[in-house]
Short mmCIF file of C-alpha atoms and ligand atoms in Angstrom, two decimals:
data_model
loop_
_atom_site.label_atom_id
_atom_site.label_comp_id
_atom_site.label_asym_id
_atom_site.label_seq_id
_atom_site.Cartn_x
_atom_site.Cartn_y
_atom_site.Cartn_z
CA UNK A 1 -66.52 289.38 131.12
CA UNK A 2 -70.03 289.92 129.51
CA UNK A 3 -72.61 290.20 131.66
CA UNK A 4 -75.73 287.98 130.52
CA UNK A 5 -78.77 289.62 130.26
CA UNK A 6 -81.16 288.76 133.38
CA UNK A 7 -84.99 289.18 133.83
CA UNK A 8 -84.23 291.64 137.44
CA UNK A 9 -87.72 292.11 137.31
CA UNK A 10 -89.03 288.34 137.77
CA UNK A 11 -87.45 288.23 141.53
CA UNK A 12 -89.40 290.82 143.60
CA UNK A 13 -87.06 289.57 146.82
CA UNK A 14 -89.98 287.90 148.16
CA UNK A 15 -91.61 284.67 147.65
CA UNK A 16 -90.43 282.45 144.16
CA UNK A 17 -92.89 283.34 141.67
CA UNK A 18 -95.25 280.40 140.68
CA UNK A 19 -96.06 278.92 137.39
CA UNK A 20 -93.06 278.40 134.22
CA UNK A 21 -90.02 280.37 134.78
CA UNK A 22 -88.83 283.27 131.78
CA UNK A 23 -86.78 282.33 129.31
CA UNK A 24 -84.12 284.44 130.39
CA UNK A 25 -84.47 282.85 133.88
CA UNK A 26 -84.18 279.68 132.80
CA UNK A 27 -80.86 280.55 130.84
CA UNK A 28 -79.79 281.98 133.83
CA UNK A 29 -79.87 278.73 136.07
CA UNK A 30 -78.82 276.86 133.50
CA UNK A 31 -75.67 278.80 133.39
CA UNK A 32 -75.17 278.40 137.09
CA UNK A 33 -75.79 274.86 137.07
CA UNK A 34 -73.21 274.56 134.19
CA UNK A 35 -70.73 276.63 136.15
CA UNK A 36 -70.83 275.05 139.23
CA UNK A 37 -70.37 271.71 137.85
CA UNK A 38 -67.69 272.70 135.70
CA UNK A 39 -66.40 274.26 138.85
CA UNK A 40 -66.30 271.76 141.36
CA UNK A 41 -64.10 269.21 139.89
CA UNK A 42 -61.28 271.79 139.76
CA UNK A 43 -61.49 273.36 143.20
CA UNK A 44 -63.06 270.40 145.36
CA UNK A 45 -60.57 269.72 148.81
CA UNK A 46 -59.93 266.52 148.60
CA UNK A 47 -61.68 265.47 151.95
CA UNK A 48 -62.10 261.48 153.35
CA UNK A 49 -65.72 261.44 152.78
CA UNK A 50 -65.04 262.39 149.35
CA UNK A 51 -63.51 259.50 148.24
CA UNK A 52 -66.59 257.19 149.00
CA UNK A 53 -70.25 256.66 147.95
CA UNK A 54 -70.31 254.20 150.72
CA UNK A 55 -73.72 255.74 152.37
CA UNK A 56 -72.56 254.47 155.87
CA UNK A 57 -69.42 256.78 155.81
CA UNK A 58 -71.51 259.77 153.85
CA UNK A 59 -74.08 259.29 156.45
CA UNK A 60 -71.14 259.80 159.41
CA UNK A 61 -69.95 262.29 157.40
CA UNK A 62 -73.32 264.45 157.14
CA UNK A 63 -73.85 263.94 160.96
CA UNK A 64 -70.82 264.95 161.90
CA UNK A 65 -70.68 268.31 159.64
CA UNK A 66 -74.05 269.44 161.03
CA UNK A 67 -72.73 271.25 163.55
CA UNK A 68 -68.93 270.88 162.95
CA UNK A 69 -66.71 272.82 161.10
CA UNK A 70 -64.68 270.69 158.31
CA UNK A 71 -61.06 270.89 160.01
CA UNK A 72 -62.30 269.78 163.27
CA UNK A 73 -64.73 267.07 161.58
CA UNK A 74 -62.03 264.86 159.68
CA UNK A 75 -59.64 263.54 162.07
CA UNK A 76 -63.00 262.72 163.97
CA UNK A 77 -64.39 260.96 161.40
CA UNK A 78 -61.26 259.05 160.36
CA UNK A 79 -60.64 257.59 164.18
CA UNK A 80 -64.68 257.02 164.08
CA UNK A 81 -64.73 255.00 160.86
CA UNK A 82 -61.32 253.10 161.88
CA UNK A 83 -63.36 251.94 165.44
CA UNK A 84 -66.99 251.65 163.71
CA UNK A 85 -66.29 250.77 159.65
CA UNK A 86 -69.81 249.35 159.35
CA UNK A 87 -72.99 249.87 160.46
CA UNK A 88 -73.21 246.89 162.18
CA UNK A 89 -69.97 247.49 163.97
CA UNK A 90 -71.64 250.81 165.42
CA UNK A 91 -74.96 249.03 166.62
CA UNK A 92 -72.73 246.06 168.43
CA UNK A 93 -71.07 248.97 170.30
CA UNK A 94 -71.86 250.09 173.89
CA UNK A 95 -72.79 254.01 173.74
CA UNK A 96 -70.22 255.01 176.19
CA UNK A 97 -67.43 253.85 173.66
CA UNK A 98 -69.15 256.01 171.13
CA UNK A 99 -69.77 258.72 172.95
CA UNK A 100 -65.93 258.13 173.92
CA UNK A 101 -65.12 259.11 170.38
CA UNK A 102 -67.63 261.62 170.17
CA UNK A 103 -66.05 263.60 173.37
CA UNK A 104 -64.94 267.17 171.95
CA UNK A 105 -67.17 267.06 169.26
CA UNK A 106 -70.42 268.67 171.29
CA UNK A 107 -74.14 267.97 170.08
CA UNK A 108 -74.19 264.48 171.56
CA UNK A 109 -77.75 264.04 170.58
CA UNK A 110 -76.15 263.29 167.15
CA UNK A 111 -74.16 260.33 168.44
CA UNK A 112 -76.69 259.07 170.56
CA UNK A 113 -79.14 259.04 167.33
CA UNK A 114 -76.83 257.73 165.11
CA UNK A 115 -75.80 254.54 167.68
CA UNK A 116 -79.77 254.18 167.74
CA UNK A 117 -80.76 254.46 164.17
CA UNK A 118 -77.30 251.90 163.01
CA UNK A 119 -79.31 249.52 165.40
CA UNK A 120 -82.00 250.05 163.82
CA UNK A 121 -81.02 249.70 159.95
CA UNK A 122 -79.28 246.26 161.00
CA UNK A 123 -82.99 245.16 162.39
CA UNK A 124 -85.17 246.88 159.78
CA UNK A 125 -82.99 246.73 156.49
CA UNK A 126 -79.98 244.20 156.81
CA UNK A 127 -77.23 246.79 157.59
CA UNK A 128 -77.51 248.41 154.48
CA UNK A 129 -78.95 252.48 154.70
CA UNK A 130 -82.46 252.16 152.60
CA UNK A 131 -82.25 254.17 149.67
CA UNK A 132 -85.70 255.47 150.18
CA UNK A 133 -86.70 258.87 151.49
CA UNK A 134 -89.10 257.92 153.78
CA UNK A 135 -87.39 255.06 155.38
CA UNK A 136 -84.84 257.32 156.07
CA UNK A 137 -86.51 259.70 157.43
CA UNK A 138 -88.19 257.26 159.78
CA UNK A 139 -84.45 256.36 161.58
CA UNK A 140 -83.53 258.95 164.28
CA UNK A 141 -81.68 261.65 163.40
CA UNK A 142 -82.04 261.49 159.91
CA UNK A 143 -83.83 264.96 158.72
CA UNK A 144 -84.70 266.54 155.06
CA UNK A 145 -81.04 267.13 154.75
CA UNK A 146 -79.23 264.25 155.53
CA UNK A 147 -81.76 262.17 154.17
CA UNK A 148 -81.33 263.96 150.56
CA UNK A 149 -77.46 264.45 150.94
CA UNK A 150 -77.57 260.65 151.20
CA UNK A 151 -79.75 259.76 148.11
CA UNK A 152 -78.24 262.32 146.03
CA UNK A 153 -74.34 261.47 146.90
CA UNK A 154 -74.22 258.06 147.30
CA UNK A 155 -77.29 256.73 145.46
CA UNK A 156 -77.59 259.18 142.69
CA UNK A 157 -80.97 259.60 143.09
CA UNK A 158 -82.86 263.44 141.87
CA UNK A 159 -82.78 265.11 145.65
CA UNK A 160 -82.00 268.82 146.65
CA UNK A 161 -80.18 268.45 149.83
CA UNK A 162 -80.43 272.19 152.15
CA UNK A 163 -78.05 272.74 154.81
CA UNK A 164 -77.20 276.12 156.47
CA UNK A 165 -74.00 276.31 153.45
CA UNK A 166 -76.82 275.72 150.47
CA UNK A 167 -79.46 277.95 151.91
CA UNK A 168 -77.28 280.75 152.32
CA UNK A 169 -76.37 280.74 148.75
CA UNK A 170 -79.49 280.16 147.62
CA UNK A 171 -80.52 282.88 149.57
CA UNK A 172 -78.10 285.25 147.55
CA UNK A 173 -78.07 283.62 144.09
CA UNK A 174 -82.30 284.42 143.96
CA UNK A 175 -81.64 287.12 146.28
CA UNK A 176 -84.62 286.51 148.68
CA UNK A 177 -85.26 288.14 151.94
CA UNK A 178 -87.65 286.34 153.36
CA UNK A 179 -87.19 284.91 156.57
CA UNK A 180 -86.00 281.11 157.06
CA UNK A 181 -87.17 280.83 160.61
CA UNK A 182 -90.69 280.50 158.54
CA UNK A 183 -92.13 278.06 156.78
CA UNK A 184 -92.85 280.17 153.83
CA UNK A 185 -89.18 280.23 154.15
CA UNK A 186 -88.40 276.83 153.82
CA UNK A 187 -90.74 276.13 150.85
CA UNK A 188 -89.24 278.83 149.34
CA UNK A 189 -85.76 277.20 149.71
CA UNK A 190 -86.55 274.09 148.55
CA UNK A 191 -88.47 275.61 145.35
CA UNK A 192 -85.05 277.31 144.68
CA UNK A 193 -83.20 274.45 145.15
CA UNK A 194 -85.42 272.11 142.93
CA UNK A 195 -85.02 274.50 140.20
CA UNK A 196 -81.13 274.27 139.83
CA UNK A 197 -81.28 270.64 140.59
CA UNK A 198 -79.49 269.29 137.30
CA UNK A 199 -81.29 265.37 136.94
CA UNK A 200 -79.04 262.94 136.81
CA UNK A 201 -76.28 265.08 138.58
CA UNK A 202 -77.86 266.10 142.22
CA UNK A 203 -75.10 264.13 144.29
CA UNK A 204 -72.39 266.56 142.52
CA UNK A 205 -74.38 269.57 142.21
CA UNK A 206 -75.52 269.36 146.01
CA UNK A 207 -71.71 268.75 146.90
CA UNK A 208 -70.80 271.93 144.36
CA UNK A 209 -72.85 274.18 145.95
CA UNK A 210 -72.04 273.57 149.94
CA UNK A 211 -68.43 274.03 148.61
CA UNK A 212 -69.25 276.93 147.40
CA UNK A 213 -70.87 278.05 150.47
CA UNK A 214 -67.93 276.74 152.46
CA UNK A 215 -65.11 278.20 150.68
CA UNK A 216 -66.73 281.40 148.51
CA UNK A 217 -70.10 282.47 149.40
CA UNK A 218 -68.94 282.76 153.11
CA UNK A 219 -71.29 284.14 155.49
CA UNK A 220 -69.48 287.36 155.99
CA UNK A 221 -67.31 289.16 153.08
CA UNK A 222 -68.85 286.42 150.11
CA UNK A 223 -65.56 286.14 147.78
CA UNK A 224 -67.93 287.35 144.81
CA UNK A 225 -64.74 287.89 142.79
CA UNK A 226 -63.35 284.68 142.37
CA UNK A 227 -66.99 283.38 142.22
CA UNK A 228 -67.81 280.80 139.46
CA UNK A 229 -71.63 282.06 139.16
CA UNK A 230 -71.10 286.13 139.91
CA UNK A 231 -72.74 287.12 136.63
CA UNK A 232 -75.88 285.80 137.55
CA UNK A 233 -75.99 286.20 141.34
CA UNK A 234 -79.19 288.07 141.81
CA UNK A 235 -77.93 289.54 145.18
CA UNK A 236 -74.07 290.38 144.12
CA UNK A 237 -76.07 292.25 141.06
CA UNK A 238 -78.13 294.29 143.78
CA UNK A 239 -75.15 294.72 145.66
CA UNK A 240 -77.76 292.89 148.52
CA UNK A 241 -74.98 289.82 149.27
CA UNK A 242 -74.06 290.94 152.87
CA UNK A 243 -77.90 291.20 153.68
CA UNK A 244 -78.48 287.89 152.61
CA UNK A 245 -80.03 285.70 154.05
CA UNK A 246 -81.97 288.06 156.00
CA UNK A 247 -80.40 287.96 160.14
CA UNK A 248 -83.10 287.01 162.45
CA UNK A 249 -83.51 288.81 165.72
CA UNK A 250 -80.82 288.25 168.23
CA UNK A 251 -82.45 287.43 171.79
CA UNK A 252 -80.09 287.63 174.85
CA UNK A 253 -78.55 284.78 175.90
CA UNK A 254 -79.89 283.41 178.85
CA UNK A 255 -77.41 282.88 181.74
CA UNK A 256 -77.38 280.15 184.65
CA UNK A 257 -75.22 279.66 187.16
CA UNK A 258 -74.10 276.13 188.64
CA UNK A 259 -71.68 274.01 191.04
CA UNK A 260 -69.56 270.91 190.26
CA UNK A 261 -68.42 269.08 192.99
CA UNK A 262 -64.27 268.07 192.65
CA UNK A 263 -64.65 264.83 194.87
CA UNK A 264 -61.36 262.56 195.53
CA UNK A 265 -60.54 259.44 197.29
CA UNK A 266 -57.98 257.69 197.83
CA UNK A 267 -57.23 254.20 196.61
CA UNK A 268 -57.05 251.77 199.09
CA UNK A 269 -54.76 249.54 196.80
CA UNK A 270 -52.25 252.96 196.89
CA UNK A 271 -52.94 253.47 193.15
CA UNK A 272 -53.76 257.15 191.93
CA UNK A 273 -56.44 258.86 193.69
CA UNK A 274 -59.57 258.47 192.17
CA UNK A 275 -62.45 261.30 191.05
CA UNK A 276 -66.17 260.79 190.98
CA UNK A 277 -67.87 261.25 188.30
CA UNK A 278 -71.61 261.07 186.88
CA UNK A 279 -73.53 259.92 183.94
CA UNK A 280 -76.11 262.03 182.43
CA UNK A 281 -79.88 260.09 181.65
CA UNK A 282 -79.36 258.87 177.88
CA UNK A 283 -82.20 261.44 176.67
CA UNK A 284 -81.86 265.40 176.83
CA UNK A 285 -79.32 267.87 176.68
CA UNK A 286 -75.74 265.86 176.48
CA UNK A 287 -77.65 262.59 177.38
CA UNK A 288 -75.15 259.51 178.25
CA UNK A 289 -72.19 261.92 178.77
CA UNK A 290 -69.99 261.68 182.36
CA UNK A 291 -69.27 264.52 184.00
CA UNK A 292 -68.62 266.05 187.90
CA UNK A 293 -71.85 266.18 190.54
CA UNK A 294 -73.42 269.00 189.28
CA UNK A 295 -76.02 271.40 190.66
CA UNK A 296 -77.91 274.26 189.50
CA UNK A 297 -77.57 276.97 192.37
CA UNK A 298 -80.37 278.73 193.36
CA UNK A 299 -80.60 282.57 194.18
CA UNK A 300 -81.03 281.99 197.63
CA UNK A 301 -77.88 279.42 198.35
CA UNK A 302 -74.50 279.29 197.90
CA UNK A 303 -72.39 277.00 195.26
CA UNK A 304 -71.88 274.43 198.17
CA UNK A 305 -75.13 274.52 199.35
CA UNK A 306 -76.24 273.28 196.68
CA UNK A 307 -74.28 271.01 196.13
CA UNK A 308 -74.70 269.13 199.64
CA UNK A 309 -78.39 269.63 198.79
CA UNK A 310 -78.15 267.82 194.80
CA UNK A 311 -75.64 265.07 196.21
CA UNK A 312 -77.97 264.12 199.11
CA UNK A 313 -81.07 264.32 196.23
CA UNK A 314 -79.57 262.55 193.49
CA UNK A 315 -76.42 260.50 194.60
CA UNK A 316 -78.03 259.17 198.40
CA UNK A 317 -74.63 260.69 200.05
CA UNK A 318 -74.01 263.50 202.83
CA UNK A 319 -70.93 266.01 201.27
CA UNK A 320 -69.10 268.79 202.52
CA UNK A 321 -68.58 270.85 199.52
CA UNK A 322 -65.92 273.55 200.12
CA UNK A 323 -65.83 277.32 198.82
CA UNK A 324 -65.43 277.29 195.25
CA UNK A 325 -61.72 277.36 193.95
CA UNK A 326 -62.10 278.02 189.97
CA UNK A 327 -64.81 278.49 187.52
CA UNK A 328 -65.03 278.12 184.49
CA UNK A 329 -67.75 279.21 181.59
CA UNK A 330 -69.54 277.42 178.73
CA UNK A 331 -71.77 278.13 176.14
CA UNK A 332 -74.28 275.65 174.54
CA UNK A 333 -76.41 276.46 171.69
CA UNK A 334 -79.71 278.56 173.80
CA UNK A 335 -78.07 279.35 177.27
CA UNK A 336 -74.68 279.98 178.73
CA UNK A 337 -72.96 278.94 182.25
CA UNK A 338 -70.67 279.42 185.28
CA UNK A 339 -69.79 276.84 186.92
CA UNK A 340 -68.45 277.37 190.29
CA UNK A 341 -65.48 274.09 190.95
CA UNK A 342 -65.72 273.05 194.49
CA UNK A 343 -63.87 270.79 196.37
CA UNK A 344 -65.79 268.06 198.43
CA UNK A 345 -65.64 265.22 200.40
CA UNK A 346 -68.47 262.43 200.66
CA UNK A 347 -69.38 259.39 202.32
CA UNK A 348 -70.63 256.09 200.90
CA UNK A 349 -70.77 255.22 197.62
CA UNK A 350 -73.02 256.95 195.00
CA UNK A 351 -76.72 255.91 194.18
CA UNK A 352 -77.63 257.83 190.93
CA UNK A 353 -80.80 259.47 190.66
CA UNK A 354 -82.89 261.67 188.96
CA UNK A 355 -80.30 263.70 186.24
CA UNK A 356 -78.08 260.48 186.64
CA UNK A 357 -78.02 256.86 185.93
CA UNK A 358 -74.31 255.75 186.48
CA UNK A 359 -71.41 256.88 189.09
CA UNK A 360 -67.59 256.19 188.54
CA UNK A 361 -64.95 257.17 190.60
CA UNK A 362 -62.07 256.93 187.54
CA UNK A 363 -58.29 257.46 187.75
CA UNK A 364 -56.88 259.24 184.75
CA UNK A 365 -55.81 255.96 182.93
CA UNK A 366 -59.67 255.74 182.84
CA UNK A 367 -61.04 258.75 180.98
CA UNK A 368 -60.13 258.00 177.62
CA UNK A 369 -63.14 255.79 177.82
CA UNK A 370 -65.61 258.10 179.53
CA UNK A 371 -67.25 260.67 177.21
CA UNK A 372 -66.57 263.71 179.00
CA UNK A 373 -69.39 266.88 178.94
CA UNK A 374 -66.81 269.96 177.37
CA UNK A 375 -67.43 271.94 180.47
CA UNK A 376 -65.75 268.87 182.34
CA UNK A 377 -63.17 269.04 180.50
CA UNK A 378 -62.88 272.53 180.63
CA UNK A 379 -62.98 272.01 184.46
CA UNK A 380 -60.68 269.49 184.50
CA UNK A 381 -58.14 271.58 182.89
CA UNK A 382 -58.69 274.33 185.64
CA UNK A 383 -58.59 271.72 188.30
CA UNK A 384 -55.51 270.53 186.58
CA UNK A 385 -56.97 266.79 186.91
CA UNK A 386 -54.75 264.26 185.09
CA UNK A 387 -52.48 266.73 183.95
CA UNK A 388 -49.51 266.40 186.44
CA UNK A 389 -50.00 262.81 187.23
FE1 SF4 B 401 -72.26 284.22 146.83
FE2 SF4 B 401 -71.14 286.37 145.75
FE3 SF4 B 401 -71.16 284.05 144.45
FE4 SF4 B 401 -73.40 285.42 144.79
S1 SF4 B 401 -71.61 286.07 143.63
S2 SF4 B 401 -73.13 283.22 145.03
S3 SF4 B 401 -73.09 286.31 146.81
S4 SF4 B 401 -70.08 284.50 146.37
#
């Protein structure tokens, strides 16, 4: 193949230069526009969000994919969509049943935004997503991205949608180093971005290029062989594509180390035994999700100190909490942690506090309709609660 002659010396891998690009540049993203749309069509996977230009189901879609990987995201979405199919059916629901559905999925914050902002678009805009940037950007949850990846895909309108797919290629296909933490590296993005956005065509180009950044311009080893756009990839010219985007500094993971309490009781009607479980406060980190008495154990106690001292604080009741017989560890996105399984026994019943706002004790007929935290269901497993029964 020819290579195309490129102006190397208009990208100094540093900010986009200002003012009306060379006419070489400008030949060069019109090539990659060209190619990418001429690309798409024959490579796309044929995916169930792809089939629509509903903006409910794109909007599901784009929430869902933020911080899931496709394979794990579709038979999600299709159970979602086949117990929610409308906006308004989301706002009528309770959030435990959608947190139900959301259980596995992690980043609850996503489904307790979305289960707000579907309330809100049946109060503010008749069920219908507004197809207006700001007015989507005013519902919760709804950022740059997902507000363009809407207008673009389902309403056609002239918006350059950026996810962590789309940056990265941008990244490589202007070869810039700067760093995206910044926001000299945003507005750099999104001046990339504008100038490959074809008019008339953003929904497909957007959708081109985060397949492209899905399936070819991977994060590690980009396929730059099989690429549609290689001949003008500023970075795969340089031979800069594994540099791209520029890594920021790793910090060490903070660590912190915590008790769940594995509390039974018997049913008086000689049904299964039942387990107590908690209900995190709807706002914060896993907000409206159940999961075992927890307690954050402090360097001068042991696992069942604390918790006897974080059931008397936040659940009213006096526990003997045993020595600990599994852990098990979990990372979330800033911190990771061991939690320590102990076996207790309380009296009374639970008065939520504090970290909590509901108490069940459940049998396991009950927890497909409790959104479980992963690390309860990771300690569940261990446990090996409501797998032998
Ligand atoms: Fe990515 Fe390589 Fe294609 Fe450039 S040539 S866009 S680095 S896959």
């Amino acid at each position: 193949m020819n290579e195309p002659k490129i102006d190397r010396s208009e990208h100094s891998q540093g900010e986009p230069s200002q003012g009306e690009p060379s006419r070489s540049e400008q030949g060069r993203r019109a090539r990659i526009r060209a190619a990418l749309l001429d690309w798409y069509p024959r490579v796309r996977r044929d995916l169930p969000w792809r089939r629509t230009r509903d903006p409910y189901r794109i909007w599901v879609s784009e929430v869902m994919l933020q911080q899931t990987q496709v394979p794990t995201a579709v038979p999600y979405y299709e159970r979602f969509l086949e117990e929610f199919p409308t906006v308004e059916a989301l706002a009528r629901a309770p959030l435990d049943r959608i947190l139900a559905h959301w259980q596995g999925l992690g980043y609850y914050a996503r489904a307790r935004n979305l289960h707000a902002a579907a309330r809100l678009v049946v109060e503010r805009h008749g069920g219908r997503l507004p197809a207006d940037r700001a007015a989507l950007r005013a519902l919760p949850g709804i950022g740059p991205y997902i507000a363009a990846a809407i207008l673009s895909i389902a309403y056609g309108q002239d918006e350059a949608a950026i996810d962590t797919n789309i940056a990265r290629v941008l990244t490589r296909l202007f070869d810039y180093d700067g760093d995206l933490t910044r926001a000299a590296g945003r507005r750099a993005l999104e001046a990339y971005a504008r100038a490959l956005l074809p008019p008339g065509r953003a929904g497909a180009f957007n959708t081109a290029i985060m397949e492209l950044g899905a399936t070819v311009c991977v994060a590690r080893a980009p396929r730059c062989e099989v690429c549609p756009v290689h001949a003008d990839c500023l970075a795969h010219l340089r031979g800069t594509e594994e540099l791209r985007p520029r890594r920021p500094e790793k910090r060490p993971t903070p660590y912190r180390a915590h008790a769940a309490a594995y509390c039974l009781r018997a049913d008086p009607a000689g049904g299964p035994e039942r387990l107590l479980v908690v209900r995190r406060v709807p706002s914060g980190l896993l907000g409206g999700m159940w999961e075992l008495p927890t307690a954050e154990v402090g360097a001068a106690e042991t696992p069942a100190e604390a918790l006897r001292r974080a059931l008397a604080e936040h659940l009213g009741m006096a526990a003997h909490a045993g020595e600990p017989v599994a852990r098990v560890e979990h990372g979330y996105s800033h911190f990771r942690v061991g939690v320590d399984l102990c076996p207790c026994t309380v009296e009374g019943e639970p008065r939520p506090t504090g970290a909590w706002d509901a108490a069940r004790w459940i049998t396991p007929a009950d927890r497909p309709s409790v959104g479980l935290t992963g690390v309860t269901v990771k300690a569940l497993a261990a446990l090996g609660w409501a797998e032998d029964r």
